[in-house]
Coordinates of C-alpha atoms and ligand atoms in Angstrom, one line a residue:
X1 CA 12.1 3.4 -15.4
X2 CA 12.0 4.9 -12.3
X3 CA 12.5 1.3 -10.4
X4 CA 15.5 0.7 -12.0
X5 CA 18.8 2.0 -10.3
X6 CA 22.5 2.0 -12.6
X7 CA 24.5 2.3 -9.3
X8 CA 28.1 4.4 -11.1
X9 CA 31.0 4.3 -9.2
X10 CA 35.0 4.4 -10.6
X11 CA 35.1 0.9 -8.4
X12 CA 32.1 -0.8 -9.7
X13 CA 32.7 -0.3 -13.4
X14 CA 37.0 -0.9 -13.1
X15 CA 35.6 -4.6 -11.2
X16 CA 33.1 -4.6 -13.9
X17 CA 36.0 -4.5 -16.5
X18 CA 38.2 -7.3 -14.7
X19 CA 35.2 -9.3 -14.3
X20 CA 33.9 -9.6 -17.7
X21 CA 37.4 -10.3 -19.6
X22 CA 37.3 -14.2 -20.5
X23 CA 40.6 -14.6 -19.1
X24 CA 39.5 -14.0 -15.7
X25 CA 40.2 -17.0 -13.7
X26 CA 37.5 -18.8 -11.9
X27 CA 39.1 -17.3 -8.5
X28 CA 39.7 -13.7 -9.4
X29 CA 36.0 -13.7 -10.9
X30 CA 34.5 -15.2 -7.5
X31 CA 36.3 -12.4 -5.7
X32 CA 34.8 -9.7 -7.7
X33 CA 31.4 -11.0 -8.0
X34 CA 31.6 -10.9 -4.2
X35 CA 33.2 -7.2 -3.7
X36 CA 30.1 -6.0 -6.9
X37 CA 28.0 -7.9 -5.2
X38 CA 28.9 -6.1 -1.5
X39 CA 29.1 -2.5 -3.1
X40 CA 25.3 -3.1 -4.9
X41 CA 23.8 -3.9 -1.3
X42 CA 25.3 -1.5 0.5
X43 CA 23.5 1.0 -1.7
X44 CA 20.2 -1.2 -2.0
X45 CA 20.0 -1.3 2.0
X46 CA 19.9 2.5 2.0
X47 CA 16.8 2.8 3.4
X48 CA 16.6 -0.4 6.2
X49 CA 15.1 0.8 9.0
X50 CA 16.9 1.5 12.4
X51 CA 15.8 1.0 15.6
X52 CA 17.3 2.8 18.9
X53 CA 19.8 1.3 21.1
X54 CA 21.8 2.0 24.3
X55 CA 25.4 1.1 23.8
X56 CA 27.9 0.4 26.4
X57 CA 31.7 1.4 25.0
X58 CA 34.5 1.3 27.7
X59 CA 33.7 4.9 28.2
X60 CA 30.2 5.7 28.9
X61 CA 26.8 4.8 27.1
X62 CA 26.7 5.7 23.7
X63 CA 22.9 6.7 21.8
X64 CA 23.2 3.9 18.8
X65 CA 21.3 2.3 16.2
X66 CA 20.5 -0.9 15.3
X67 CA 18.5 -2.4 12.0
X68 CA 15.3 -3.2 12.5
X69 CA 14.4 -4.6 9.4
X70 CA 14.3 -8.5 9.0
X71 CA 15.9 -9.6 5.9
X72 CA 15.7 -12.6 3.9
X73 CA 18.1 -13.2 1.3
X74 CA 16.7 -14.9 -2.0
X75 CA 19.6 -16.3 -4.1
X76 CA 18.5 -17.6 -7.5
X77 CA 20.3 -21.2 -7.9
X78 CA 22.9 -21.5 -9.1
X79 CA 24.9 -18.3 -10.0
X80 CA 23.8 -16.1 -7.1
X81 CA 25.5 -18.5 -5.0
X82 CA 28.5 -16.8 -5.9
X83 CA 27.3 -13.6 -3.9
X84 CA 26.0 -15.0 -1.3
X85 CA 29.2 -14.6 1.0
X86 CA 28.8 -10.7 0.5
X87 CA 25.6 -10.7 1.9
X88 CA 26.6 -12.5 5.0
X89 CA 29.6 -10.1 5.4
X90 CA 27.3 -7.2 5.3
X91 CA 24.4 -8.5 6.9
X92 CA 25.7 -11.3 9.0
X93 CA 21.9 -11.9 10.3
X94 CA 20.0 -12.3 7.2
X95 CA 18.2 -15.8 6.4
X96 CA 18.4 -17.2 3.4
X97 CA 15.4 -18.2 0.8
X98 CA 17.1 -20.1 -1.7
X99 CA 14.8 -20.3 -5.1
X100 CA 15.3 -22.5 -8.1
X101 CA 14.6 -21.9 -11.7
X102 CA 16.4 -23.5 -14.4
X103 CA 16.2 -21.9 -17.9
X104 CA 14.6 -24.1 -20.8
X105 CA 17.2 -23.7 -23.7
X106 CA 15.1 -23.9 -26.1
X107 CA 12.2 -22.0 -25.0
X108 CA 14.6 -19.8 -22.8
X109 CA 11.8 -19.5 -20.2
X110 CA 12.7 -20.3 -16.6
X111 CA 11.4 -23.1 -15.3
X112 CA 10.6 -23.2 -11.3
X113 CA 12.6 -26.5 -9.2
X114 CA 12.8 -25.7 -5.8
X115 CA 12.0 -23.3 -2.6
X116 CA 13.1 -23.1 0.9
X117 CA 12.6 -20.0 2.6
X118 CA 12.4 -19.4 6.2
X119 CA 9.7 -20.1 8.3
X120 CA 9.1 -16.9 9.2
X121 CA 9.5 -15.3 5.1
X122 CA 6.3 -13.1 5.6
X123 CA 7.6 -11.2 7.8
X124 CA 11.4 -10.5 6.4
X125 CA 11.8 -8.1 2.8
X126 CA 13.2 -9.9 0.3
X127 CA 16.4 -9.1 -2.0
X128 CA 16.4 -11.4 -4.7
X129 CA 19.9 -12.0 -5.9
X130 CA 20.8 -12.9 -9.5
X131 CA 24.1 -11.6 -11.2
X132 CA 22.5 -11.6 -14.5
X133 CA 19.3 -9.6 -15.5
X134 CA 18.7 -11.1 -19.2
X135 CA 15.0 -11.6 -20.4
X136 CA 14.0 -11.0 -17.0
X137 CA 11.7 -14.1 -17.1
X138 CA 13.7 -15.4 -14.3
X139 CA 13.4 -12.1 -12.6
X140 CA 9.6 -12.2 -13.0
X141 CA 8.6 -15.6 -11.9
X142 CA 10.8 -15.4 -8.6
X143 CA 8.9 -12.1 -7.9
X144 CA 5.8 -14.0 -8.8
X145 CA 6.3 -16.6 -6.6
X146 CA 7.4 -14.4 -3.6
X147 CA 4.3 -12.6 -4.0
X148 CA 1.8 -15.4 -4.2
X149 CA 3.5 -16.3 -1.2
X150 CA 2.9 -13.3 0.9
X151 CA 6.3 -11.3 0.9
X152 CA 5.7 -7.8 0.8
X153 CA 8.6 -5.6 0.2
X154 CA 10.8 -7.2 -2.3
X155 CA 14.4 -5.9 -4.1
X156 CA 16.3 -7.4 -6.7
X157 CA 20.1 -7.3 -7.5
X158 CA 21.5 -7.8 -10.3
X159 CA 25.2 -7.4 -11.6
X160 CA 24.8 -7.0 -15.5
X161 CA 21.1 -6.4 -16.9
X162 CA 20.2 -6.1 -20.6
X163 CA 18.1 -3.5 -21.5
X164 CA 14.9 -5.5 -22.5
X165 CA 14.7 -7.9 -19.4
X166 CA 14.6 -4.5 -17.4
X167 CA 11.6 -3.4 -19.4
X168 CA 9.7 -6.6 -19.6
X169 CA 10.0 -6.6 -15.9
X170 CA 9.3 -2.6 -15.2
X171 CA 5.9 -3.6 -17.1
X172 CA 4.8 -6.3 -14.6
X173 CA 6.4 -5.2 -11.4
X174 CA 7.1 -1.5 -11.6
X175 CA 6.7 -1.1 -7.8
X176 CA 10.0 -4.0 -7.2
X177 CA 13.4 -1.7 -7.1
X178 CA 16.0 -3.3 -9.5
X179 CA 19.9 -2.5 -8.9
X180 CA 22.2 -3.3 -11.3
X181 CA 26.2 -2.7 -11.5
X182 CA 25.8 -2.8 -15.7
X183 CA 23.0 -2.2 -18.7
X184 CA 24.5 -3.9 -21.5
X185 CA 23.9 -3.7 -25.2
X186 CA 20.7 -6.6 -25.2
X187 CA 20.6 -10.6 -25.4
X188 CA 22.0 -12.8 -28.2
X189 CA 19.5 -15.6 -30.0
X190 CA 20.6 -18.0 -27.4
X191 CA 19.6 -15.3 -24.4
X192 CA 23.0 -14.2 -23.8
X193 CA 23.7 -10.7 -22.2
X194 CA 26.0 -9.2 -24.9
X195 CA 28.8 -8.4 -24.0
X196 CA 28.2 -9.9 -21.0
X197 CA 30.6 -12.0 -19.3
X198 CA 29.3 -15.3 -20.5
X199 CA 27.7 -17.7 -18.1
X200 CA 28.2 -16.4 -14.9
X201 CA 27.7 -20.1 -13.2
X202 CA 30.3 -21.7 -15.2
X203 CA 32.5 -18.9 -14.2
X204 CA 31.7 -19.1 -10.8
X205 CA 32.0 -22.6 -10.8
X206 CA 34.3 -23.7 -13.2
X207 CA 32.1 -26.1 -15.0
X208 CA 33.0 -25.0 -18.7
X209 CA 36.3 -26.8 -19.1
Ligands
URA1 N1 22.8 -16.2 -17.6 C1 24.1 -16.1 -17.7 O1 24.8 -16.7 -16.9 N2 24.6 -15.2 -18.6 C2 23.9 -14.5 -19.5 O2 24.5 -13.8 -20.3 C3 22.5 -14.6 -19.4 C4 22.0 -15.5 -18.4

């Protein structure tokens, strides 16, 4: 799957390690979904586009560059909330597109709530942010939507995937680049990534006591 990209690195997979353990606490886990989350984009913004600028340093004028590209950040509610704060530290002028789907439990489809992107979303490529990849029926629908809706040049990011979302998705969007810190072993009946971390909500928002 050619779309798909496993980003390795010693930091990424010792985070990884810290932030699946159950005994993570609710702060320590929000602090390394937002350093995974910062080391995925800066790899997934490889290929931004620059534009030239003129500098002016204490010293002389300096030949810079400068990003060109408009971004628009998509966080899927809730979890992705949790990396949004990466984002910002990396790309402090991004606008945000929040999207809502809620996952039916029984039927484990997602289920659209709620849009709001910025007015000017046509003209801004998309990363879609979600730390967990499962069935990729999530993954699908917010591409959908973005789509139907005109966005071009979409990305997603993802923190753990299982291995059958990824497909299901590489099917229907092959063209859409996936990056993922993790490919775990698959989904449990209840559409659990296994071994996962759990629900990464609850974990980022300390709603499972
Ligand atoms: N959403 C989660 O939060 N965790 C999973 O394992 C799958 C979906």
């Amino acid at each position: 799957m050619k779309n798909i990209f496993k980003i390795s690195h010693p930091l990424i997979e010792h985070k990884i390690s810290i932030l699946r353990d159950k005994n993570t606490d609710p702060f320590q886990f929000r602090m390394l979904i937002d350093e995974i989350t910062y080391l995925l984009l800066f790899e997934a913004s490889r290929d931004l586009e620059l534009k030239s600028a003129k500098i002016d340093t204490p010293v002389a004028t300096a030949d810079g560059k400068k990003l060109s590209t408009k971004i628009m950040i998509c966080p899927i509610l809730r979890a992705a909330l949790g990396m949004l704060d990466a984002v910002f530290k990396l790309i402090p002028a991004a606008s945000v597109g929040f999207l809502g789907f809620q996952r039916n439990e029984e039927t484990l489809d997602a289920e659209f709530f709620y849009a709001k992107l910025p007015s000017d979303y046509k003209q801004r490529t998309a990363y879609i942010i979600d730390p967990m990849f499962a069935t990729g029926g999530t993954a699908i629908d917010a591409v959908k939507f973005l789509r139907e809706k005109g966005v071009k040049d979409i990305k997603f990011i993802s923190i753990i995937a299982a291995p059958d979302g990824l497909e299901r998705f590489n099917k229907i969007y092959p063209d859409v680049e996936v990056y993922v810190a993790a490919i775990d072993k698959g989904l449990n009946e209840k559409g659990y990534i296994v071994p996962g971390l759990g629900d990464a909500g609850d974990r980022v928002f300390n709603t499972n006591s």
